[in-house]
Coordinates of C-alpha atoms and ligand atoms in Angstrom, one line a residue:
M108 CA 61.8 -28.4 122.5
P109 CA 58.6 -29.5 120.7
I110 CA 57.3 -26.9 118.2
P111 CA 53.6 -26.1 119.2
V112 CA 50.9 -25.2 116.7
N113 CA 50.5 -21.8 118.5
R114 CA 52.4 -19.6 120.8
P115 CA 51.0 -16.1 121.3
L116 CA 53.2 -13.1 121.3
L117 CA 52.2 -10.7 124.0
G118 CA 54.1 -7.3 124.5
K119 CA 54.8 -4.5 126.8
N120 CA 51.5 -2.7 126.2
E121 CA 49.5 -5.9 126.8
L122 CA 51.1 -6.1 130.2
E123 CA 50.7 -2.4 130.9
Y124 CA 47.1 -2.1 130.0
V125 CA 46.0 -5.2 131.9
S126 CA 48.0 -4.0 135.0
D127 CA 46.2 -0.7 134.6
C128 CA 42.8 -2.6 135.0
I129 CA 44.0 -4.2 138.1
R130 CA 45.5 -1.1 139.6
S131 CA 42.3 0.8 138.9
G132 CA 39.9 -2.0 139.8
W133 CA 38.0 -2.0 136.6
I134 CA 38.0 -5.7 135.9
S135 CA 34.4 -6.5 135.0
S136 CA 32.4 -5.6 131.9
A137 CA 32.3 -2.0 132.9
G138 CA 35.5 0.0 132.2
P139 CA 37.2 2.3 129.7
Y140 CA 39.1 -0.3 127.6
L141 CA 35.9 -1.9 126.3
E142 CA 34.8 1.1 124.4
R143 CA 38.2 1.9 123.2
F144 CA 38.7 -1.6 121.9
E145 CA 35.2 -1.8 120.3
A146 CA 35.8 1.5 118.5
Q147 CA 39.2 0.8 117.3
W148 CA 38.5 -2.7 116.0
A149 CA 35.3 -1.4 114.3
S150 CA 37.2 1.5 112.7
Y151 CA 40.0 -0.9 111.5
C152 CA 37.5 -3.1 109.8
G153 CA 35.6 -0.1 108.2
R154 CA 32.4 -0.6 110.5
S155 CA 30.3 1.9 112.4
F156 CA 29.7 -0.3 115.5
G157 CA 31.6 -3.0 117.4
V158 CA 30.0 -4.9 120.2
A159 CA 32.6 -7.0 122.3
V160 CA 31.5 -10.4 123.6
S161 CA 32.9 -13.3 125.4
S162 CA 33.7 -15.5 122.5
G163 CA 33.6 -15.9 118.8
T164 CA 30.8 -18.5 119.3
G165 CA 28.9 -15.9 121.3
A166 CA 29.4 -13.4 118.6
L167 CA 27.8 -15.7 116.0
Q168 CA 25.0 -16.5 118.4
A169 CA 24.4 -12.8 118.9
A170 CA 24.7 -12.0 115.2
V171 CA 22.1 -14.7 114.2
A172 CA 19.8 -13.7 117.0
S173 CA 19.8 -10.2 115.7
L174 CA 18.3 -11.5 112.4
G175 CA 14.9 -12.1 114.0
L176 CA 14.6 -15.5 112.4
E177 CA 11.4 -17.7 112.8
P178 CA 11.2 -21.5 113.2
G179 CA 11.7 -23.2 109.8
D180 CA 13.8 -20.3 108.4
E181 CA 17.0 -21.5 106.7
V182 CA 20.5 -20.2 106.8
I183 CA 23.1 -21.3 104.3
V184 CA 26.4 -22.2 105.9
P185 CA 29.5 -24.0 104.7
S186 CA 29.8 -27.8 105.4
F187 CA 33.5 -27.1 106.2
T188 CA 33.7 -24.9 109.2
I189 CA 33.6 -24.8 112.9
I190 CA 30.5 -26.2 114.8
S191 CA 29.8 -22.7 116.3
C192 CA 28.3 -21.6 113.0
V193 CA 25.7 -24.3 113.1
T194 CA 24.9 -24.1 116.7
A195 CA 24.2 -20.3 116.4
I196 CA 21.7 -21.1 113.7
L197 CA 20.1 -23.8 115.8
D198 CA 20.0 -21.6 118.8
A199 CA 17.9 -19.2 116.8
G200 CA 15.4 -22.2 116.1
A201 CA 16.4 -22.0 112.4
K202 CA 17.7 -24.6 110.1
P203 CA 21.3 -24.9 108.8
V204 CA 21.5 -25.7 105.1
L205 CA 25.0 -26.9 104.0
V206 CA 27.1 -26.0 100.9
D207 CA 30.5 -27.7 100.0
C208 CA 33.7 -25.8 99.8
D209 CA 35.9 -24.7 96.9
E210 CA 38.9 -27.1 96.4
A211 CA 41.5 -24.3 96.3
T212 CA 40.4 -21.9 99.1
W213 CA 38.4 -24.3 101.3
C214 CA 35.9 -21.6 101.7
I215 CA 32.1 -21.9 100.7
D216 CA 31.9 -22.5 97.0
P217 CA 29.7 -19.5 95.7
A218 CA 28.8 -21.5 92.5
L219 CA 26.9 -24.0 94.7
V220 CA 25.1 -21.6 96.8
A221 CA 22.3 -20.5 94.4
Q222 CA 20.9 -24.1 94.0
R223 CA 20.4 -24.2 97.8
I224 CA 18.4 -21.0 98.0
G225 CA 14.7 -21.8 98.5
E226 CA 11.4 -20.2 99.9
R227 CA 12.7 -20.4 103.5
T228 CA 16.2 -19.1 103.0
R229 CA 16.8 -15.9 105.1
A230 CA 20.6 -15.6 105.3
I231 CA 24.0 -16.8 104.1
M232 CA 26.8 -17.1 106.4
P233 CA 30.2 -17.1 104.6
V234 CA 33.3 -18.2 106.8
H235 CA 36.8 -17.1 105.8
I236 CA 38.8 -20.4 106.2
Y237 CA 42.3 -20.3 107.6
G238 CA 42.9 -16.7 106.8
H239 CA 41.8 -16.7 103.1
P240 CA 38.8 -14.6 102.2
V241 CA 35.7 -16.0 100.8
D242 CA 34.9 -14.9 97.2
L243 CA 32.3 -12.4 98.6
D244 CA 31.0 -10.5 95.5
P245 CA 28.9 -13.4 94.1
L246 CA 27.4 -14.0 97.6
T247 CA 26.6 -10.2 98.1
A248 CA 24.9 -10.3 94.7
L249 CA 22.8 -13.4 95.5
A250 CA 21.9 -11.9 99.0
S251 CA 20.6 -8.8 97.4
E252 CA 18.9 -10.6 94.6
H253 CA 16.9 -12.8 97.0
G254 CA 16.7 -10.3 100.0
L255 CA 18.9 -12.4 102.2
A256 CA 21.0 -11.2 105.2
L257 CA 24.7 -11.9 105.1
V258 CA 26.5 -12.9 108.3
E259 CA 30.2 -12.8 107.8
D260 CA 32.3 -15.1 110.2
A261 CA 35.7 -13.4 110.1
A262 CA 37.1 -15.3 113.1
E263 CA 40.1 -16.5 111.2
A264 CA 40.7 -13.5 109.0
H265 CA 41.7 -10.5 111.1
G266 CA 43.3 -8.0 108.6
A267 CA 42.6 -10.2 105.5
E268 CA 41.4 -8.2 102.4
Y269 CA 39.3 -9.0 99.4
L270 CA 39.3 -7.3 96.1
S271 CA 35.7 -6.4 95.5
G272 CA 34.3 -5.4 92.1
R273 CA 37.1 -7.1 90.1
E274 CA 34.7 -7.6 87.1
G275 CA 34.1 -3.9 86.7
D276 CA 36.4 -1.0 86.8
A277 CA 35.5 0.1 90.3
S278 CA 37.6 -2.7 92.1
H279 CA 38.8 -1.9 95.5
W280 CA 40.3 -3.8 98.4
M281 CA 38.0 -4.4 101.4
R282 CA 38.8 -5.8 104.9
C283 CA 37.3 -8.9 106.0
G284 CA 34.8 -8.0 108.7
S285 CA 33.3 -5.2 106.5
F286 CA 30.9 -7.2 104.5
G287 CA 27.2 -7.8 104.7
D288 CA 24.8 -6.9 107.5
V289 CA 26.8 -8.2 110.4
S290 CA 30.3 -9.6 110.9
T291 CA 31.8 -11.7 113.7
F292 CA 35.3 -12.2 115.2
S293 CA 36.9 -14.5 117.7
F294 CA 39.8 -13.4 119.9
Y295 CA 40.6 -16.7 121.2
A296 CA 44.3 -17.3 122.1
N297 CA 45.2 -18.7 118.7
K298 CA 43.6 -16.0 116.7
L299 CA 45.5 -13.2 115.0
V300 CA 44.2 -10.8 117.7
T301 CA 43.6 -12.2 121.0
T302 CA 41.9 -11.4 124.3
G303 CA 42.4 -14.9 125.7
E304 CA 38.9 -15.5 125.1
G305 CA 36.6 -13.2 123.5
G306 CA 34.9 -12.0 120.3
M307 CA 33.1 -9.1 118.6
V308 CA 30.2 -8.3 116.5
L309 CA 30.5 -5.6 113.9
T310 CA 27.6 -3.8 112.0
D311 CA 26.9 -0.6 110.4
D312 CA 23.2 -0.5 111.6
P313 CA 22.5 1.4 114.8
E314 CA 19.5 -0.6 115.7
R315 CA 21.2 -3.9 115.3
A316 CA 24.1 -2.5 117.4
A317 CA 21.7 -1.6 120.1
F318 CA 20.0 -5.0 120.0
L319 CA 23.4 -6.7 120.3
R320 CA 24.3 -4.6 123.3
R321 CA 21.0 -5.6 125.1
H322 CA 21.4 -9.2 123.9
R323 CA 24.9 -9.7 125.4
D324 CA 23.6 -8.2 128.8
L325 CA 20.7 -10.4 129.6
G326 CA 18.3 -8.1 127.6
F327 CA 18.5 -5.3 130.1
G328 CA 16.6 -2.3 128.7
S329 CA 16.5 1.3 129.5
G330 CA 13.5 1.4 131.7
R331 CA 13.1 -0.1 135.2
R332 CA 16.3 -2.1 136.3
F333 CA 15.5 -5.9 136.2
E334 CA 12.3 -5.5 134.1
H335 CA 13.0 -7.3 130.9
H336 CA 11.2 -6.9 127.5
E337 CA 13.4 -9.4 125.7
L338 CA 15.4 -12.4 126.4
G339 CA 19.2 -12.0 126.4
R340 CA 22.3 -13.8 127.4
N341 CA 25.3 -13.1 129.4
L342 CA 28.0 -12.7 126.7
R343 CA 29.8 -9.8 128.2
M344 CA 33.5 -9.3 127.7
T345 CA 35.6 -7.9 130.6
N346 CA 37.6 -4.8 130.7
L347 CA 40.7 -7.0 131.4
Q348 CA 40.2 -8.8 128.1
A349 CA 39.4 -5.5 126.2
A350 CA 42.7 -4.1 127.6
L351 CA 44.7 -7.0 126.2
G352 CA 42.7 -6.6 122.9
L353 CA 43.5 -2.9 122.6
A354 CA 47.2 -3.5 123.0
Q355 CA 46.9 -6.1 120.2
V356 CA 44.9 -4.0 117.8
E357 CA 47.4 -1.2 118.2
R358 CA 50.0 -3.3 116.5
I359 CA 47.7 -5.2 114.0
D360 CA 49.9 -4.2 111.1
E361 CA 52.9 -5.8 112.5
I362 CA 50.8 -8.9 113.3
V363 CA 49.4 -9.2 109.8
A364 CA 52.9 -8.6 108.2
R365 CA 54.3 -11.4 110.5
K366 CA 51.6 -13.8 109.5
R367 CA 52.1 -13.1 105.9
S368 CA 55.8 -13.6 106.2
I369 CA 55.4 -17.0 107.9
G370 CA 53.0 -17.9 105.1
A371 CA 55.6 -16.8 102.5
A372 CA 58.4 -18.7 104.2
Y373 CA 56.4 -21.9 104.3
N374 CA 55.4 -21.5 100.6
E375 CA 59.1 -21.0 99.7
H376 CA 60.2 -24.2 101.5
L377 CA 57.3 -26.5 100.5
R378 CA 56.9 -25.4 96.8
G379 CA 57.3 -28.2 94.3
I380 CA 56.4 -31.3 96.3
D381 CA 54.3 -33.2 94.0
G382 CA 50.8 -34.0 95.4
L383 CA 51.1 -31.6 98.4
Q384 CA 48.5 -28.9 98.1
L385 CA 49.6 -25.6 99.6
P386 CA 47.2 -22.9 100.8
A387 CA 45.8 -20.7 97.9
E388 CA 46.2 -17.0 97.6
K389 CA 43.9 -16.0 94.8
P390 CA 44.7 -12.8 92.8
W391 CA 41.6 -11.1 94.6
A392 CA 42.7 -12.0 98.0
R393 CA 45.3 -11.1 100.6
S394 CA 45.4 -13.9 103.0
V395 CA 46.7 -13.7 106.6
Y396 CA 47.5 -17.3 106.9
W397 CA 45.9 -17.8 110.3
M398 CA 46.9 -21.4 110.2
Y399 CA 49.4 -22.5 107.4
A400 CA 47.4 -25.5 106.2
V401 CA 48.2 -28.1 103.6
V402 CA 46.3 -31.0 101.9
L403 CA 48.0 -34.4 101.0
D404 CA 46.3 -34.3 97.5
D405 CA 47.8 -37.7 96.4
P406 CA 46.9 -41.2 97.5
K407 CA 50.6 -42.1 97.6
F408 CA 50.8 -40.0 100.9
P409 CA 49.3 -41.3 104.1
D410 CA 46.2 -39.5 105.5
A411 CA 46.6 -36.4 107.6
E412 CA 46.3 -38.3 110.9
T413 CA 49.0 -40.8 110.2
L414 CA 51.3 -38.0 109.1
G415 CA 50.3 -35.8 112.2
Q416 CA 51.4 -38.7 114.5
K417 CA 54.6 -39.1 112.7
L418 CA 55.4 -35.4 112.9
R419 CA 54.6 -35.6 116.7
D420 CA 56.4 -38.8 117.7
V421 CA 59.4 -38.6 115.5
H422 CA 60.0 -34.8 115.1
Q423 CA 58.2 -33.3 118.1
I424 CA 56.1 -31.1 115.8
E425 CA 52.5 -30.3 116.8
T426 CA 49.9 -30.1 114.0
R427 CA 46.1 -30.2 113.9
P428 CA 43.7 -32.0 111.6
F429 CA 41.3 -30.0 109.5
F430 CA 37.7 -29.5 110.5
L431 CA 35.3 -32.4 110.2
G432 CA 32.4 -31.6 107.9
M433 CA 29.1 -30.5 109.6
H434 CA 27.2 -33.4 108.0
E435 CA 29.6 -35.9 109.6
Q436 CA 29.2 -34.5 113.2
P437 CA 27.6 -37.2 115.4
A438 CA 25.9 -34.5 117.7
L439 CA 24.2 -32.9 114.6
R440 CA 23.3 -36.2 113.0
A441 CA 21.6 -37.2 116.3
L442 CA 19.3 -34.3 115.8
G443 CA 18.3 -35.8 112.4
L444 CA 20.2 -33.2 110.4
F445 CA 21.9 -33.7 107.1
E446 CA 20.9 -37.3 106.6
G447 CA 22.3 -38.9 103.4
E448 CA 24.0 -35.6 102.4
R449 CA 27.5 -35.7 100.9
Y450 CA 30.0 -33.0 100.5
P451 CA 33.0 -34.5 98.6
V452 CA 35.5 -31.6 98.9
T453 CA 34.8 -31.3 102.6
E454 CA 35.0 -35.0 103.1
K455 CA 38.4 -35.2 101.3
I456 CA 40.2 -32.3 103.0
A457 CA 38.8 -33.3 106.4
R458 CA 40.7 -36.6 106.1
R459 CA 43.8 -35.3 104.0
G460 CA 44.4 -31.9 105.6
L461 CA 46.3 -30.6 108.4
Y462 CA 47.8 -27.4 109.6
L463 CA 51.4 -26.7 110.7
P464 CA 52.8 -24.6 113.5
S465 CA 51.7 -21.0 112.7
G466 CA 51.9 -18.9 115.8
L467 CA 53.4 -15.3 115.8
A468 CA 56.4 -16.5 117.9
L469 CA 57.5 -19.1 115.4
T470 CA 61.1 -18.6 114.2
E471 CA 62.6 -18.9 110.7
D472 CA 64.6 -21.8 112.0
E473 CA 61.5 -23.6 113.3
I474 CA 59.8 -23.2 109.9
A475 CA 62.8 -24.7 108.2
E476 CA 62.7 -27.6 110.8
V477 CA 59.0 -28.2 110.1
C478 CA 59.5 -28.2 106.4
S479 CA 62.4 -30.6 106.5
A480 CA 60.5 -33.0 108.8
L481 CA 57.5 -32.8 106.4
R482 CA 59.7 -33.5 103.3
A483 CA 61.4 -36.4 105.1
E484 CA 58.1 -38.1 106.0
L485 CA 56.5 -37.4 102.6
G486 CA 59.6 -38.6 100.8
S487 CA 59.7 -41.8 102.6
A488 CA 55.9 -42.4 101.9
R489 CA 56.7 -42.7 98.2
Ligands
LIG258 C1 37.6 -19.8 116.3 C2 36.4 -19.7 115.5 C3 35.1 -19.4 116.0 C4 34.8 -19.6 117.5 O1 35.5 -18.7 118.2 P1 35.6 -19.0 119.9 O2 36.2 -17.7 120.4 O3 36.5 -20.2 120.0 O4 34.2 -19.2 120.4 C5 34.0 -19.2 115.2 N1 34.2 -19.3 113.8 C6 35.4 -19.7 113.3 C7 35.6 -19.7 111.8 C8 36.5 -19.9 114.1 O5 37.7 -20.2 113.6

């Protein structure tokens, strides 16, 4: 049996709650599971309001729309991320400004952000990569110093934690999804919490929450039905999806523990291979290892694509390459964006990084099998 990158683990309550929707007929975006799911996820993340939407991409689009940007305004975003971050900025008529990532965490490098802040900068969008938190304190400080909004993309970091205030004596662990003005999640099938397809926007600001609710629902207001005072989108989540999500959130602790133990098992098996970079866990971070990712940090090893093919063809093990940098995306280059820009860390890991099977249903034996295949292939590359 091939080992896939992801197999979701769905339980008894998932089946029960979804069946309840079908029995009761509440299958659209009206229905009791939506509010419960929104409230529980917001509360888990330490936020006042949750607005469920149809995808993580939609969550980013709505979050950026809630900033009220004007044409020519700039948003700082990592070069190493998914394209949804950039399309959300473009949808708002604003300009994405890229910053390279940190070599160890693969998240936006806070030390490089200050030099990209200019007259037109309005917001910073940190993205937690592969389950490891961004170093947020320096970004929060920059945002408040320059009056910028902070949009946190936590799509890969359900349950991950960040030690805030480590420089002082008031340090405390905070959940990803609780930072800045607005945070977003994806509940796609391979994310830690899934609704099949889905997302959520979190905020503490009641007015922003009200905007987000109108925005996801075609801009319907409280006055005459079908009279619109603002333009919205259809980003609604269904009660069916929320039912699935609620069952998942009820066992989030188990999900996070399982992910962390998969990460620990991989670390144990792969430690000590010279030139193989394993995922970091900084002392100020509790990663959830959304995907267990490695970088072939030595020219003696083949690039990630060659290794990925070997693992698939010889060992029946599925892997995925890393993101490709935003400045190397043909669709974005065609818009005249990022011309002549270089982001060396992003460029390197895009070519030399891949992630291994990481789904919740992965067994200890499968982890051992993946690791011995990897050792065999890397050994023979020497
Ligand atoms: C998955 C993901 C998204 C997009 O979520 P979808 O639900 O697939 O639209 C956005 N940002 C990051 C960082 C992601 O990993």
